[in-house]
Amino acid sequence: MRTEPTILHLDMDAFYASAEQASKPSLRGKAVVVGGIGPRGVVATASYEARVFGVHSAMPIGQARRLAPNAAYLVPRFRLYREVSEQVMGLLRELSPLVEPLSLDEAFVDLEAGEVAWDAASARLVGERLREEIRAVTGLTGSVGIAASKMLAKIASEEAKPDGLVLIVPGTERAMLGPLPVRTLPGVGPATGDHLRRAGITTVEEIAEAGEDELVRLLGKSHGASLYAMALAHDDRPVVAERDAKSVSVEDTYDVDIHDRVRVRTEVQRLAERCVQRLRGAERSGRTVVLKVRRYDFSTLTRSETLRGPTDDPAVVREAAARLLESVDTTGGVRLLGVGVTGLADYTQEDLFAQARAQAEAEAHATEGEGETEGAAGAGEEGHSAAEEVVETADRRWVAGHDVRHEEFGHGWVQGSGLGRVTVRFETPYSEPGRVRTFRTDEPALVPAEPLPLVEGGAGLVPAREGDAGSGVV
């Protein structure tokens, strides 16, 4: 086990929301919530100004609106976030060949492997310089934790938030960990935390005092032994540059079993969205969608569906996950849900052709449906007339928070749309807060636009892949 604090953990501060504030001068210093803005949407990220009102990630968007009704609610722009993430990861790879990304905004770095740090003093200098470079290149802030292990470095970066650096000095690890809640340790989710609480164990120091035998009795041999070791600040996990991942997945464990079928469906849809975010962050596509369900009795079921071609389309993954859920009985309650994608591949021409074929078939099917709707004068299940469908389709083109350009007024972003109107604020990342104007949704001078770099003169965005325009949580 290494003794010098040469493992660095970077976590960008409120990443999506901070990127939106940097992009939109009128939102700086104000509450911003990024996520699905529909009735079943969830919060992806909330700015620190929004967190003051109690808004946090994974919260239903309806609850967030009740807590912070005056916040700006925006649909994610994942292409922008991926580009900024790549800029940040590029800075990390200049420090070391061992960079382990955990998500678009989070990564471990082995500074010793890069021969840029060998003790506390040199590691602190590297961390401070990294924070300055991130701000200069992206205009955003990140928090840095530095320690002798991955576990401690991640805990330190959390302590450093927002926009700070914490280095855990060798010899102080146990004293720092002791008073922290058990949920601080990796692998302690709501279920394990509740199990420990019932045994009278609520802090890391109490885990250490309980002893390994008691932890094994409570949690099993593997989990109990590893948790005891971490409570003693022992963590030998290396930083691994994972370039050949075989799957991408996300899962959530719930404090209280979910019995409502509608809630289960909503959670699966949310997990599918998060899974696609990670898939796109890794610039991969996948062919097989996997659903994981742990029921009230701890029995775990997995279901999978193999698609005709690799995809990173959120709608495709959502629909496949929903189909898989229909084959699982959840009446007794659900403790854990997960969605994953396997059979990963880099983006290739074959991938794009497969997606194009699927899209063409969907459009052909929609065209057939439109003919039926017109003939029935809107008598279908949804209760929309043909005219209403046209208006709804036009409004969807203008997504809240996304970029537009007007022939006369220049670059701006959509504040909202509906009833045949779209409201746009015209400003750029480098301007003063701009003016707001309203147009008809079919205004010919107004067109969708690409995001601008957050720093003036910065690198432009990479060319869009086919299908990119539809990314985001809807």
Short mmCIF file of C-alpha atoms in Angstrom, two decimals:
data_model
loop_
_atom_site.label_atom_id
_atom_site.label_comp_id
_atom_site.label_asym_id
_atom_site.label_seq_id
_atom_site.Cartn_x
_atom_site.Cartn_y
_atom_site.Cartn_z
CA MET A 1 0.00 0.00 0.00
CA ARG A 2 1.41 3.38 -0.98
CA THR A 3 2.04 5.90 1.77
CA GLU A 4 2.45 9.15 -0.16
CA PRO A 5 -0.67 11.11 -1.30
CA THR A 6 -0.18 10.77 -5.06
CA ILE A 7 -3.67 9.66 -6.16
CA LEU A 8 -5.84 12.55 -7.33
CA HIS A 9 -9.61 12.59 -7.69
CA LEU A 10 -11.23 15.35 -9.76
CA ASP A 11 -14.94 16.11 -9.58
CA MET A 12 -16.30 18.99 -11.65
CA ASP A 13 -18.64 21.25 -9.66
CA ALA A 14 -22.35 20.85 -10.57
CA PHE A 15 -21.07 20.06 -14.05
CA TYR A 16 -24.13 20.28 -16.32
CA ALA A 17 -25.60 23.27 -14.48
CA SER A 18 -22.24 25.07 -14.34
CA ALA A 19 -21.75 24.55 -18.08
CA GLU A 20 -25.19 26.07 -18.71
CA GLN A 21 -24.40 29.07 -16.49
CA ALA A 22 -21.09 29.60 -18.28
CA SER A 23 -22.89 29.42 -21.61
CA LYS A 24 -25.74 31.74 -20.62
CA PRO A 25 -24.69 35.03 -18.92
CA SER A 26 -28.25 35.76 -17.78
CA LEU A 27 -28.21 32.59 -15.61
CA ARG A 28 -24.95 33.20 -13.77
CA GLY A 29 -25.48 33.33 -10.03
CA LYS A 30 -29.06 32.07 -10.42
CA ALA A 31 -30.78 28.77 -9.70
CA VAL A 32 -30.46 26.38 -12.66
CA VAL A 33 -31.88 22.86 -12.89
CA VAL A 34 -30.86 20.54 -15.73
CA GLY A 35 -32.89 17.43 -16.46
CA GLY A 36 -36.04 16.09 -18.04
CA ILE A 37 -38.61 18.88 -17.94
CA GLY A 38 -41.63 16.72 -18.74
CA PRO A 39 -44.06 15.51 -16.05
CA ARG A 40 -41.99 12.36 -15.47
CA GLY A 41 -38.58 14.03 -15.74
CA VAL A 42 -35.90 13.93 -13.06
CA VAL A 43 -33.12 16.31 -12.07
CA ALA A 44 -29.74 15.48 -13.63
CA THR A 45 -27.84 18.34 -11.96
CA ALA A 46 -28.78 21.39 -9.90
CA SER A 47 -26.62 24.48 -9.53
CA TYR A 48 -25.45 25.40 -6.05
CA GLU A 49 -27.96 28.25 -6.07
CA ALA A 50 -30.76 25.70 -6.66
CA ARG A 51 -29.43 23.34 -3.99
CA VAL A 52 -30.09 26.04 -1.39
CA PHE A 53 -33.80 25.32 -1.94
CA GLY A 54 -33.30 21.58 -1.44
CA VAL A 55 -33.14 20.57 -5.12
CA HIS A 56 -30.76 17.67 -5.80
CA SER A 57 -29.89 15.09 -8.45
CA ALA A 58 -32.40 12.26 -9.12
CA MET A 59 -35.26 14.30 -7.62
CA PRO A 60 -38.53 14.24 -9.63
CA ILE A 61 -38.74 17.45 -11.64
CA GLY A 62 -42.22 18.19 -10.28
CA GLN A 63 -40.87 18.23 -6.72
CA ALA A 64 -37.98 20.46 -7.83
CA ARG A 65 -40.42 22.95 -9.36
CA ARG A 66 -42.33 23.14 -6.09
CA LEU A 67 -39.12 23.80 -4.14
CA ALA A 68 -37.61 26.26 -6.62
CA PRO A 69 -40.41 27.59 -8.87
CA ASN A 70 -38.29 30.48 -10.16
CA ALA A 71 -35.30 28.41 -11.23
CA ALA A 72 -34.38 28.00 -14.90
CA TYR A 73 -35.30 24.47 -16.06
CA LEU A 74 -33.21 23.29 -19.02
CA VAL A 75 -32.96 20.13 -21.11
CA PRO A 76 -29.38 18.73 -21.14
CA ARG A 77 -27.04 19.45 -24.05
CA PHE A 78 -24.95 16.29 -23.89
CA ARG A 79 -22.87 17.11 -26.91
CA LEU A 80 -21.55 20.23 -25.16
CA TYR A 81 -20.92 18.32 -21.93
CA ARG A 82 -19.01 15.57 -23.78
CA GLU A 83 -16.83 18.14 -25.51
CA VAL A 84 -15.99 19.94 -22.26
CA SER A 85 -15.39 16.57 -20.58
CA GLU A 86 -12.91 15.60 -23.27
CA GLN A 87 -11.05 18.86 -22.73
CA VAL A 88 -10.81 18.11 -19.00
CA MET A 89 -9.80 14.47 -19.54
CA GLY A 90 -7.13 15.68 -21.97
CA LEU A 91 -5.60 17.80 -19.20
CA LEU A 92 -5.62 14.77 -16.89
CA ARG A 93 -3.93 12.56 -19.47
CA GLU A 94 -1.13 15.12 -19.75
CA LEU A 95 -0.40 14.38 -16.09
CA SER A 96 -0.36 10.58 -16.21
CA PRO A 97 -0.97 7.56 -18.43
CA LEU A 98 -3.20 6.19 -15.65
CA VAL A 99 -6.47 8.11 -15.78
CA GLU A 100 -9.64 6.30 -14.72
CA PRO A 101 -12.79 8.20 -15.77
CA LEU A 102 -15.86 7.44 -13.68
CA SER A 103 -18.25 9.66 -15.64
CA LEU A 104 -18.15 12.76 -17.83
CA ASP A 105 -17.16 14.94 -14.87
CA GLU A 106 -15.18 12.68 -12.55
CA ALA A 107 -11.90 10.75 -12.71
CA PHE A 108 -8.98 9.32 -10.74
CA VAL A 109 -5.36 10.07 -11.72
CA ASP A 110 -2.21 8.26 -10.54
CA LEU A 111 0.26 11.15 -10.30
CA GLU A 112 3.16 8.88 -9.37
CA ALA A 113 2.72 6.86 -12.57
CA GLY A 114 3.06 10.10 -14.52
CA GLU A 115 6.19 11.04 -12.53
CA VAL A 116 4.71 14.47 -11.78
CA ALA A 117 4.35 14.02 -8.00
CA TRP A 118 6.15 11.95 -5.37
CA ASP A 119 5.09 13.50 -2.05
CA ALA A 120 2.47 15.77 -0.49
CA ALA A 121 4.10 19.04 -1.52
CA SER A 122 4.55 18.13 -5.20
CA ALA A 123 1.06 16.60 -5.37
CA ARG A 124 -0.53 19.77 -3.98
CA LEU A 125 1.26 21.89 -6.58
CA VAL A 126 0.00 19.61 -9.38
CA GLY A 127 -3.54 19.79 -8.02
CA GLU A 128 -3.56 23.59 -7.82
CA ARG A 129 -2.12 23.91 -11.31
CA LEU A 130 -4.73 21.50 -12.67
CA ARG A 131 -7.58 23.56 -11.21
CA GLU A 132 -6.16 26.70 -12.82
CA GLU A 133 -5.81 24.99 -16.20
CA ILE A 134 -9.37 23.64 -16.08
CA ARG A 135 -10.70 27.12 -15.40
CA ALA A 136 -8.60 28.62 -18.21
CA VAL A 137 -9.58 25.98 -20.79
CA THR A 138 -13.24 25.47 -19.93
CA GLY A 139 -14.28 28.42 -17.78
CA LEU A 140 -15.56 25.94 -15.17
CA THR A 141 -14.38 24.89 -11.73
CA GLY A 142 -13.48 21.49 -10.35
CA SER A 143 -12.78 20.20 -6.87
CA VAL A 144 -9.68 18.11 -6.23
CA GLY A 145 -8.95 15.52 -3.55
CA ILE A 146 -5.47 14.06 -3.10
CA ALA A 147 -4.59 11.10 -0.89
CA ALA A 148 -2.72 7.81 -0.74
CA SER A 149 -5.72 5.79 -1.98
CA LYS A 150 -8.70 6.11 -4.29
CA MET A 151 -11.21 5.94 -1.47
CA LEU A 152 -9.55 8.75 0.49
CA ALA A 153 -8.98 10.91 -2.60
CA LYS A 154 -12.70 10.74 -3.47
CA ILE A 155 -13.70 11.61 0.11
CA ALA A 156 -11.23 14.52 0.01
CA SER A 157 -12.68 15.94 -3.22
CA GLU A 158 -16.15 15.85 -1.67
CA GLU A 159 -14.81 17.79 1.30
CA ALA A 160 -13.22 20.28 -1.12
CA LYS A 161 -16.49 21.21 -2.86
CA PRO A 162 -17.11 23.61 -4.36
CA ASP A 163 -13.99 24.86 -6.14
CA GLY A 164 -11.40 23.71 -3.62
CA LEU A 165 -8.55 21.28 -2.95
CA VAL A 166 -8.14 18.99 0.05
CA LEU A 167 -5.03 16.86 0.58
CA ILE A 168 -5.14 14.18 3.26
CA VAL A 169 -1.78 14.20 5.04
CA PRO A 170 -0.33 10.72 5.70
CA GLY A 171 -0.96 9.65 9.27
CA THR A 172 -4.22 11.57 9.63
CA GLU A 173 -6.46 9.16 7.70
CA ARG A 174 -8.06 7.35 10.66
CA ALA A 175 -8.75 10.58 12.54
CA MET A 176 -10.37 12.09 9.45
CA LEU A 177 -12.50 9.03 8.66
CA GLY A 178 -13.66 8.23 12.19
CA PRO A 179 -16.54 10.70 12.68
CA LEU A 180 -17.88 10.38 9.11
CA PRO A 181 -21.18 8.53 8.50
CA VAL A 182 -20.97 4.95 7.25
CA ARG A 183 -22.50 5.96 3.90
CA THR A 184 -19.22 7.78 3.17
CA LEU A 185 -17.47 4.49 2.42
CA PRO A 186 -17.69 2.95 -1.08
CA GLY A 187 -20.18 0.11 -1.26
CA VAL A 188 -22.38 1.36 1.58
CA GLY A 189 -25.71 2.14 -0.04
CA PRO A 190 -29.07 2.73 1.61
CA ALA A 191 -29.71 -0.96 2.32
CA THR A 192 -26.27 -1.64 3.87
CA GLY A 193 -26.43 1.63 5.77
CA ASP A 194 -29.79 0.70 7.24
CA HIS A 195 -28.50 -2.77 8.17
CA LEU A 196 -25.55 -1.24 10.02
CA ARG A 197 -27.75 1.34 11.74
CA ARG A 198 -29.98 -1.38 13.14
CA ALA A 199 -26.81 -2.94 14.60
CA GLY A 200 -25.94 0.37 16.26
CA ILE A 201 -23.20 1.29 13.77
CA THR A 202 -23.54 4.79 12.31
CA THR A 203 -19.96 6.12 11.91
CA VAL A 204 -16.78 4.82 10.28
CA GLU A 205 -15.08 4.64 13.68
CA GLU A 206 -17.86 2.38 14.95
CA ILE A 207 -17.25 0.07 11.98
CA ALA A 208 -13.59 -0.18 13.00
CA GLU A 209 -14.54 -0.78 16.65
CA ALA A 210 -17.03 -3.52 15.73
CA GLY A 211 -14.22 -5.63 14.30
CA GLU A 212 -13.93 -7.75 11.19
CA ASP A 213 -15.73 -10.81 12.61
CA GLU A 214 -18.83 -8.77 13.46
CA LEU A 215 -18.85 -7.09 10.05
CA VAL A 216 -18.59 -10.48 8.32
CA ARG A 217 -21.47 -11.78 10.44
CA LEU A 218 -23.63 -8.79 9.52
CA LEU A 219 -22.74 -8.39 5.84
CA GLY A 220 -21.08 -11.57 4.64
CA LYS A 221 -17.43 -12.48 4.19
CA SER A 222 -16.51 -10.41 1.16
CA HIS A 223 -18.48 -7.26 1.89
CA GLY A 224 -17.80 -7.30 5.63
CA ALA A 225 -14.04 -7.81 5.26
CA SER A 226 -13.66 -5.10 2.62
CA LEU A 227 -15.72 -2.63 4.64
CA TYR A 228 -13.64 -3.25 7.75
CA ALA A 229 -10.44 -2.68 5.77
CA MET A 230 -11.72 0.61 4.40
CA ALA A 231 -12.73 1.76 7.88
CA LEU A 232 -9.05 1.32 8.79
CA ALA A 233 -8.16 3.49 5.74
CA HIS A 234 -6.83 0.45 3.82
CA ASP A 235 -7.59 0.62 0.11
CA ASP A 236 -5.21 -0.99 -2.38
CA ARG A 237 -7.34 -0.55 -5.50
CA PRO A 238 -5.14 0.74 -8.34
CA VAL A 239 -6.05 3.46 -10.79
CA VAL A 240 -6.95 1.61 -13.99
CA ALA A 241 -7.13 3.20 -17.42
CA GLU A 242 -10.25 1.33 -18.60
CA ARG A 243 -10.24 1.64 -22.35
CA ASP A 244 -11.77 -1.74 -23.14
CA ALA A 245 -14.94 -1.81 -21.07
CA LYS A 246 -17.29 -4.61 -22.09
CA SER A 247 -20.43 -2.97 -20.72
CA VAL A 248 -21.89 0.26 -19.37
CA SER A 249 -24.53 0.18 -16.66
CA VAL A 250 -26.18 2.15 -13.86
CA GLU A 251 -28.29 0.99 -10.94
CA ASP A 252 -30.04 2.40 -7.88
CA THR A 253 -30.88 0.81 -4.52
CA TYR A 254 -33.96 2.26 -2.82
CA ASP A 255 -34.40 3.06 0.87
CA VAL A 256 -37.97 1.73 0.74
CA ASP A 257 -39.16 -1.03 -1.57
CA ILE A 258 -41.06 0.31 -4.58
CA HIS A 259 -44.48 -1.29 -5.01
CA ASP A 260 -46.14 1.09 -7.46
CA ARG A 261 -45.77 -0.25 -11.01
CA VAL A 262 -45.89 3.24 -12.54
CA ARG A 263 -43.03 4.36 -10.27
CA VAL A 264 -41.01 1.28 -11.27
CA ARG A 265 -41.49 2.12 -14.96
CA THR A 266 -40.45 5.72 -14.34
CA GLU A 267 -37.29 4.63 -12.51
CA VAL A 268 -36.35 2.26 -15.35
CA GLN A 269 -36.76 5.09 -17.87
CA ARG A 270 -34.56 7.37 -15.76
CA LEU A 271 -31.88 4.70 -15.42
CA ALA A 272 -31.95 4.12 -19.17
CA GLU A 273 -31.28 7.83 -19.72
CA ARG A 274 -28.33 7.78 -17.30
CA CYS A 275 -26.95 4.65 -18.93
CA VAL A 276 -26.98 6.31 -22.34
CA GLN A 277 -25.23 9.36 -20.88
CA ARG A 278 -22.37 7.12 -19.76
CA LEU A 279 -22.39 5.22 -23.05
CA ARG A 280 -22.06 8.45 -25.01
CA GLY A 281 -19.48 9.77 -22.58
CA ALA A 282 -17.33 6.74 -23.45
CA GLU A 283 -18.04 7.37 -27.16
CA ARG A 284 -19.34 3.84 -27.58
CA SER A 285 -22.48 2.20 -28.91
CA GLY A 286 -24.00 -1.06 -27.73
CA ARG A 287 -26.07 -3.88 -29.10
CA THR A 288 -27.66 -5.56 -26.06
CA VAL A 289 -29.84 -3.84 -23.42
CA VAL A 290 -29.91 -5.49 -19.98
CA LEU A 291 -32.43 -4.94 -17.17
CA LYS A 292 -31.60 -5.91 -13.57
CA VAL A 293 -34.31 -6.19 -10.89
CA ARG A 294 -33.70 -7.12 -7.24
CA ARG A 295 -37.01 -7.88 -5.58
CA TYR A 296 -38.23 -7.50 -2.00
CA ASP A 297 -36.92 -11.00 -1.09
CA PHE A 298 -33.40 -10.21 -2.46
CA SER A 299 -33.91 -12.46 -5.48
CA THR A 300 -32.26 -10.88 -8.51
CA LEU A 301 -33.56 -11.21 -12.06
CA THR A 302 -31.87 -10.10 -15.27
CA ARG A 303 -33.46 -9.79 -18.68
CA SER A 304 -31.77 -8.81 -21.95
CA GLU A 305 -32.70 -7.92 -25.51
CA THR A 306 -30.28 -7.83 -28.44
CA LEU A 307 -30.97 -5.12 -31.01
CA ARG A 308 -30.45 -5.34 -34.76
CA GLY A 309 -27.49 -2.97 -34.60
CA PRO A 310 -25.39 -1.03 -32.06
CA THR A 311 -26.97 2.17 -30.77
CA ASP A 312 -26.53 5.06 -28.37
CA ASP A 313 -30.04 6.38 -29.00
CA PRO A 314 -31.76 7.08 -25.65
CA ALA A 315 -35.21 6.37 -27.11
CA VAL A 316 -34.11 2.92 -28.32
CA VAL A 317 -32.60 1.98 -24.95
CA ARG A 318 -35.64 3.33 -23.05
CA GLU A 319 -38.06 1.34 -25.18
CA ALA A 320 -36.02 -1.88 -24.90
CA ALA A 321 -35.78 -1.50 -21.12
CA ALA A 322 -39.54 -0.92 -20.90
CA ARG A 323 -40.21 -4.10 -22.93
CA LEU A 324 -37.92 -6.10 -20.66
CA LEU A 325 -39.68 -4.79 -17.56
CA GLU A 326 -43.01 -6.14 -18.83
CA SER A 327 -41.66 -9.69 -18.38
CA VAL A 328 -40.79 -9.17 -14.68
CA ASP A 329 -43.24 -9.53 -11.80
CA THR A 330 -42.69 -6.64 -9.36
CA THR A 331 -45.88 -6.95 -7.31
CA GLY A 332 -44.03 -7.81 -4.08
CA GLY A 333 -41.82 -4.73 -4.25
CA VAL A 334 -38.46 -3.78 -5.75
CA ARG A 335 -35.24 -3.02 -3.83
CA LEU A 336 -32.88 -2.35 -6.75
CA LEU A 337 -33.18 -1.52 -10.44
CA GLY A 338 -30.44 -1.34 -13.06
CA VAL A 339 -30.12 -0.77 -16.80
CA GLY A 340 -27.03 -1.65 -18.81
CA VAL A 341 -25.78 -1.92 -22.37
CA THR A 342 -23.36 -4.66 -23.47
CA GLY A 343 -21.80 -5.73 -26.74
CA LEU A 344 -20.01 -2.38 -26.97
CA ALA A 345 -18.40 -1.07 -30.12
CA ASP A 346 -16.75 2.12 -31.25
CA TYR A 347 -18.84 4.31 -33.54
CA THR A 348 -18.49 2.88 -37.04
CA GLN A 349 -20.16 3.35 -40.36
CA GLU A 350 -22.01 0.09 -39.70
CA ASP A 351 -23.43 1.58 -36.49
CA LEU A 352 -24.66 4.65 -38.32
CA PHE A 353 -26.25 2.59 -41.08
CA ALA A 354 -28.08 0.48 -38.48
CA GLN A 355 -29.39 3.59 -36.76
CA ALA A 356 -30.38 5.16 -40.08
CA ARG A 357 -32.33 2.06 -41.07
CA ALA A 358 -34.16 2.02 -37.73
CA GLN A 359 -34.96 5.72 -38.03
CA ALA A 360 -36.23 5.33 -41.59
CA GLU A 361 -38.49 2.46 -40.57
CA ALA A 362 -39.83 4.49 -37.64
CA GLU A 363 -40.54 7.47 -39.90
CA ALA A 364 -42.32 5.23 -42.41
CA HIS A 365 -44.43 3.77 -39.63
CA ALA A 366 -45.23 7.27 -38.34
CA THR A 367 -46.28 8.38 -41.81
CA GLU A 368 -48.71 5.45 -42.03
CA GLY A 369 -50.07 6.41 -38.62
CA GLU A 370 -50.57 10.01 -39.67
CA GLY A 371 -52.77 8.93 -42.57
CA GLU A 372 -54.95 6.94 -40.20
CA THR A 373 -55.17 9.85 -37.76
CA GLU A 374 -56.26 12.30 -40.44
CA GLY A 375 -58.90 9.90 -41.71
CA ALA A 376 -60.25 9.35 -38.18
CA ALA A 377 -60.29 13.06 -37.39
CA GLY A 378 -58.20 12.57 -34.25
CA ALA A 379 -60.18 9.68 -32.79
CA GLY A 380 -57.09 7.76 -31.61
CA GLU A 381 -56.16 6.89 -28.01
CA GLU A 382 -54.10 10.06 -27.47
CA GLY A 383 -57.07 12.27 -28.30
CA HIS A 384 -55.07 14.71 -30.47
CA SER A 385 -56.36 16.06 -33.75
CA ALA A 386 -54.07 16.11 -36.78
CA ALA A 387 -53.69 19.90 -36.39
CA GLU A 388 -52.65 19.50 -32.73
CA GLU A 389 -50.02 16.96 -33.73
CA VAL A 390 -48.48 19.45 -36.17
CA VAL A 391 -48.23 22.17 -33.50
CA GLU A 392 -46.75 19.72 -31.00
CA THR A 393 -44.14 18.59 -33.52
CA ALA A 394 -43.18 22.20 -34.28
CA ASP A 395 -42.81 23.06 -30.58
CA ARG A 396 -40.56 20.09 -29.97
CA ARG A 397 -38.01 21.58 -32.32
CA TRP A 398 -37.41 24.32 -29.77
CA VAL A 399 -36.05 22.62 -26.70
CA ALA A 400 -35.60 24.66 -23.51
CA GLY A 401 -31.95 25.62 -23.11
CA HIS A 402 -30.84 24.56 -26.58
CA ASP A 403 -29.03 26.80 -29.06
CA VAL A 404 -30.58 28.74 -31.94
CA ARG A 405 -29.49 31.40 -34.42
CA HIS A 406 -31.54 34.20 -35.96
CA GLU A 407 -30.58 35.93 -39.21
CA GLU A 408 -30.89 39.37 -37.63
CA PHE A 409 -30.30 38.86 -33.88
CA GLY A 410 -27.58 36.22 -33.95
CA HIS A 411 -26.93 33.44 -31.44
CA GLY A 412 -29.32 32.68 -28.59
CA TRP A 413 -31.03 29.96 -26.63
CA VAL A 414 -34.60 28.80 -26.15
CA GLN A 415 -36.26 29.92 -22.93
CA GLY A 416 -39.49 28.11 -23.73
CA SER A 417 -42.05 27.28 -26.38
CA GLY A 418 -45.72 26.47 -26.72
CA LEU A 419 -49.00 27.59 -28.27
CA GLY A 420 -47.24 28.24 -31.55
CA ARG A 421 -44.64 30.59 -30.02
CA VAL A 422 -40.99 30.27 -29.05
CA THR A 423 -39.18 32.64 -26.66
CA VAL A 424 -35.45 33.18 -27.23
CA ARG A 425 -32.80 35.04 -25.23
CA PHE A 426 -30.05 36.33 -27.50
CA GLU A 427 -26.65 36.10 -25.80
CA THR A 428 -23.37 34.18 -26.00
CA PRO A 429 -20.91 32.93 -23.38
CA TYR A 430 -18.81 36.06 -24.00
CA SER A 431 -21.56 38.73 -24.02
CA GLU A 432 -23.55 40.60 -21.42
CA PRO A 433 -26.99 39.19 -20.53
CA GLY A 434 -29.08 39.45 -23.68
CA ARG A 435 -32.56 40.55 -24.69
CA VAL A 436 -35.57 38.26 -24.95
CA ARG A 437 -37.72 38.06 -28.09
CA THR A 438 -40.70 35.91 -29.05
CA PHE A 439 -41.38 34.40 -32.48
CA ARG A 440 -43.80 32.05 -34.16
CA THR A 441 -42.50 28.48 -34.03
CA ASP A 442 -42.33 28.42 -37.83
CA GLU A 443 -40.22 31.63 -38.03
CA PRO A 444 -38.02 31.00 -41.10
CA ALA A 445 -35.17 33.23 -39.86
CA LEU A 446 -34.77 31.14 -36.69
CA VAL A 447 -32.86 27.85 -36.90
CA PRO A 448 -31.26 25.39 -34.45
CA ALA A 449 -27.54 26.06 -33.87
CA GLU A 450 -24.48 24.33 -32.45
CA PRO A 451 -23.28 25.17 -28.91
CA LEU A 452 -20.48 27.72 -28.69
CA PRO A 453 -17.23 27.05 -26.79
CA LEU A 454 -17.49 28.24 -23.19
CA VAL A 455 -14.22 30.18 -23.44
CA GLU A 456 -13.81 32.75 -26.21
CA GLY A 457 -11.26 31.58 -28.73
CA GLY A 458 -11.48 28.04 -27.34
CA ALA A 459 -11.59 24.89 -29.41
CA GLY A 460 -14.80 24.39 -31.35
CA LEU A 461 -17.10 21.43 -30.91
CA VAL A 462 -16.45 18.21 -32.75
CA PRO A 463 -18.62 17.50 -35.81
CA ALA A 464 -21.96 16.02 -34.81
CA ARG A 465 -22.54 12.30 -35.30
CA GLU A 466 -25.70 11.24 -37.02
CA GLY A 467 -28.52 11.22 -34.51
CA ASP A 468 -26.75 13.63 -32.08
CA ALA A 469 -29.32 16.37 -32.46
CA GLY A 470 -31.91 14.39 -30.57
CA SER A 471 -29.77 13.69 -27.51
CA GLY A 472 -30.99 14.70 -24.10
CA VAL A 473 -33.58 13.88 -21.47
CA VAL A 474 -37.03 14.65 -22.79
#
